[in-house]
Amino acid sequence: METNLFEQFEGADLDRLVKCLQAIKGAGMRVDKYTQAGVNQNSGNVWVWSEDWPGCVYCSIGFDVAWSYSCPECGEEHDFETYAEMEEYAERYPGACKACNPKFVAGWNMPGYMPDAEPDEFDDAEEALEYVRDLMREDADGMGWSRDDAEAIDGMEADKAGEFGATLYGKHYFVTMEA
C-alpha cells in the first residue's frame, strides 16, 4: 500500500518539513525510499529519519532545526547543530550514550597549570586508575621514593563515580569522568 508522504503535513508543518529537507541537503545527504517523516504529536516537531542515519533531523514548532540522536540503551535524546556532530557522537558512543557508557580521562599536571599533554581516555574507570597508578610508580622509581610510598600507590582507590585525584611531590594525578 502506497501512502502519500504529504498527507500528514499541512500549513506550518509543511514549512517545517521544508526546513528539515534543507538541512539534509546542507549536510550533503539525500532522502531515499527508506526515508521516513512525521509530526511528533506531543511536541509538534516535524522530523525526518533514514535507516542509514544515526538519528533524525527535526524542526521545532519555533522553526529551529537540529539533529537528534536517541540512545538505544536509555532512550535519552541528544541534540546537535549539525549532522557531522551527531554522527561523531554516535561513533564515539556506539550502542549507548555518554550517560550509559561514560568515558574517563586520566593524566597528571603541575598544580595550578594546565596539563602538558592531552589526558588519555579510557572506557573503564579502573583502567584509567591503573594507568595513573603506573604513572605514579614510574615517578616513584625516578625520584627515589620509599617503598612505602610505592605500596601506598597500589592502595589508592577512586570514589564511587570512578574519579580520583591525588597530589604527590608536586604533581597532581587525576581520573575524571568526561563531562
Short mmCIF file of C-alpha atoms in Angstrom, two decimals:
data_model
loop_
_atom_site.label_atom_id
_atom_site.label_comp_id
_atom_site.label_asym_id
_atom_site.label_seq_id
_atom_site.Cartn_x
_atom_site.Cartn_y
_atom_site.Cartn_z
CA MET A 1 0.00 0.00 0.00
CA GLU A 2 1.46 3.31 -1.06
CA THR A 3 0.95 6.35 1.13
CA ASN A 4 1.45 9.95 0.23
CA LEU A 5 4.21 11.47 2.37
CA PHE A 6 2.49 14.85 2.33
CA GLU A 7 -0.95 13.70 3.59
CA GLN A 8 0.10 14.19 7.22
CA PHE A 9 1.62 17.64 6.67
CA GLU A 10 -0.38 20.82 6.35
CA GLY A 11 0.18 24.51 6.97
CA ALA A 12 3.25 25.29 9.07
CA ASP A 13 4.10 21.57 9.34
CA LEU A 14 4.85 21.61 5.61
CA ASP A 15 7.13 24.64 6.12
CA ARG A 16 8.96 22.77 8.91
CA LEU A 17 9.33 19.74 6.63
CA VAL A 18 10.98 22.01 4.03
CA LYS A 19 13.44 23.23 6.69
CA CYS A 20 14.31 19.60 7.50
CA LEU A 21 14.86 18.79 3.84
CA GLN A 22 17.09 21.87 3.50
CA ALA A 23 19.16 20.69 6.49
CA ILE A 24 19.52 17.26 4.89
CA LYS A 25 20.69 18.81 1.64
CA GLY A 26 23.02 21.16 3.58
CA ALA A 27 24.61 18.10 5.23
CA GLY A 28 25.32 16.66 1.78
CA MET A 29 22.79 13.88 2.25
CA ARG A 30 19.77 12.70 0.32
CA VAL A 31 16.42 11.18 1.05
CA ASP A 32 15.66 7.78 -0.42
CA LYS A 33 12.90 5.19 -0.40
CA TYR A 34 13.81 4.28 3.20
CA THR A 35 13.42 7.85 4.49
CA GLN A 36 10.51 8.47 6.83
CA ALA A 37 8.98 11.71 8.05
CA GLY A 38 6.31 12.68 10.51
CA VAL A 39 4.96 15.11 13.07
CA ASN A 40 5.52 14.46 16.75
CA GLN A 41 2.03 14.78 18.22
CA ASN A 42 3.38 15.80 21.66
CA SER A 43 5.88 18.49 20.68
CA GLY A 44 4.68 19.50 17.23
CA ASN A 45 8.18 18.91 15.85
CA VAL A 46 8.45 17.71 12.26
CA TRP A 47 11.12 15.03 11.87
CA VAL A 48 12.85 13.20 9.03
CA TRP A 49 14.78 9.97 9.56
CA SER A 50 16.55 7.38 7.41
CA GLU A 51 17.69 3.94 8.49
CA ASP A 52 21.16 4.88 7.24
CA TRP A 53 21.47 7.76 9.73
CA PRO A 54 22.35 7.50 13.43
CA GLY A 55 19.44 9.82 14.27
CA CYS A 56 16.99 12.25 12.73
CA VAL A 57 16.71 15.88 11.78
CA TYR A 58 13.81 17.85 13.19
CA CYS A 59 12.31 21.31 13.02
CA SER A 60 10.63 22.61 16.16
CA ILE A 61 7.39 24.50 16.35
CA GLY A 62 9.57 27.62 16.64
CA PHE A 63 11.32 26.70 13.34
CA ASP A 64 14.64 25.75 14.97
CA VAL A 65 16.37 22.89 13.16
CA ALA A 66 18.52 20.31 14.98
CA TRP A 67 19.80 16.78 14.61
CA SER A 68 18.79 14.32 17.32
CA TYR A 69 20.36 11.03 18.45
CA SER A 70 18.25 8.76 20.67
CA CYS A 71 20.23 6.43 22.91
CA PRO A 72 19.19 2.84 22.17
CA GLU A 73 20.00 1.91 25.79
CA CYS A 74 18.09 4.52 27.84
CA GLY A 75 16.08 6.46 25.23
CA GLU A 76 17.63 9.82 26.16
CA GLU A 77 17.68 12.25 23.24
CA HIS A 78 20.80 14.27 22.46
CA ASP A 79 20.57 17.27 20.12
CA PHE A 80 23.27 18.59 17.80
CA GLU A 81 23.57 21.56 15.49
CA THR A 82 24.96 19.52 12.58
CA TYR A 83 24.71 16.02 11.20
CA ALA A 84 28.51 15.67 11.50
CA GLU A 85 28.36 16.35 15.26
CA MET A 86 25.58 13.77 15.70
CA GLU A 87 27.46 11.18 13.63
CA GLU A 88 30.68 11.76 15.60
CA TYR A 89 28.78 11.31 18.89
CA ALA A 90 27.14 8.09 17.67
CA GLU A 91 30.54 6.71 16.61
CA ARG A 92 32.16 7.71 19.90
CA TYR A 93 29.41 6.09 21.99
CA PRO A 94 28.31 3.07 19.94
CA GLY A 95 25.17 1.38 21.22
CA ALA A 96 24.72 3.75 24.18
CA CYS A 97 25.00 7.43 25.07
CA LYS A 98 27.59 9.16 27.24
CA ALA A 99 25.45 8.67 30.36
CA CYS A 100 25.10 4.92 29.72
CA ASN A 101 28.71 4.42 28.61
CA PRO A 102 30.88 7.13 30.20
CA LYS A 103 34.48 7.74 29.22
CA PHE A 104 37.21 8.52 31.73
CA VAL A 105 40.23 10.73 31.21
CA ALA A 106 43.42 10.27 33.20
CA GLY A 107 46.76 12.01 33.49
CA TRP A 108 48.76 14.43 35.57
CA ASN A 109 49.66 18.10 35.75
CA MET A 110 51.55 20.52 37.93
CA PRO A 111 49.04 22.10 40.36
CA GLY A 112 47.92 25.48 39.04
CA TYR A 113 48.93 24.67 35.46
CA MET A 114 47.22 23.03 32.53
CA PRO A 115 48.50 19.54 31.64
CA ASP A 116 51.46 19.49 29.24
CA ALA A 117 49.80 16.72 27.22
CA GLU A 118 46.23 15.71 26.49
CA PRO A 119 44.94 13.26 29.10
CA ASP A 120 44.46 9.68 27.93
CA GLU A 121 40.92 8.35 27.51
CA PHE A 122 39.54 5.07 28.85
CA ASP A 123 36.21 3.22 28.65
CA ASP A 124 36.56 1.97 32.22
CA ALA A 125 37.37 3.85 35.44
CA GLU A 126 39.54 1.03 36.77
CA GLU A 127 41.66 1.01 33.60
CA ALA A 128 42.12 4.77 33.95
CA LEU A 129 43.09 4.44 37.62
CA GLU A 130 45.59 1.69 36.83
CA TYR A 131 47.13 3.96 34.18
CA VAL A 132 47.51 6.73 36.79
CA ARG A 133 48.99 4.26 39.28
CA ASP A 134 51.55 3.26 36.62
CA LEU A 135 52.45 6.94 36.10
CA MET A 136 52.85 7.38 39.83
CA ARG A 137 55.01 4.23 40.12
CA GLU A 138 57.27 5.45 37.28
CA ASP A 139 57.72 8.77 39.06
CA ALA A 140 58.30 6.99 42.38
CA ASP A 141 61.07 4.95 40.82
CA GLY A 142 62.62 8.00 39.18
CA MET A 143 62.51 10.18 42.30
CA GLY A 144 63.76 7.65 44.79
CA TRP A 145 60.51 7.50 46.74
CA SER A 146 60.38 4.98 49.52
CA ARG A 147 58.94 1.51 49.13
CA ASP A 148 56.13 2.60 51.46
CA ASP A 149 55.20 5.37 49.01
CA ALA A 150 55.14 2.92 46.12
CA GLU A 151 52.99 0.46 48.10
CA ALA A 152 50.60 3.24 49.08
CA ILE A 153 50.03 3.91 45.38
CA ASP A 154 48.63 0.40 44.95
CA GLY A 155 46.12 1.03 47.74
CA MET A 156 44.69 4.25 46.26
CA GLU A 157 41.10 3.96 45.09
CA ALA A 158 38.66 6.02 43.10
CA ASP A 159 35.40 7.36 44.53
CA LYS A 160 32.00 5.81 43.72
CA ALA A 161 31.81 7.74 40.43
CA GLY A 162 35.17 6.32 39.37
CA GLU A 163 37.01 9.60 39.89
CA PHE A 164 40.34 10.07 41.62
CA GLY A 165 42.77 12.83 42.46
CA ALA A 166 45.99 12.93 44.45
CA THR A 167 48.93 15.32 44.64
CA LEU A 168 52.30 13.74 45.36
CA TYR A 169 55.64 15.53 45.36
CA GLY A 170 54.44 18.41 43.22
CA LYS A 171 52.37 16.53 40.65
CA HIS A 172 48.60 16.16 40.64
CA TYR A 173 47.36 12.84 39.23
CA PHE A 174 43.71 12.53 38.22
CA VAL A 175 40.95 10.39 36.79
CA THR A 176 37.72 12.19 35.87
CA MET A 177 34.54 11.17 34.14
CA GLU A 178 34.29 13.05 30.89
CA ALA A 179 31.75 15.88 31.10
#
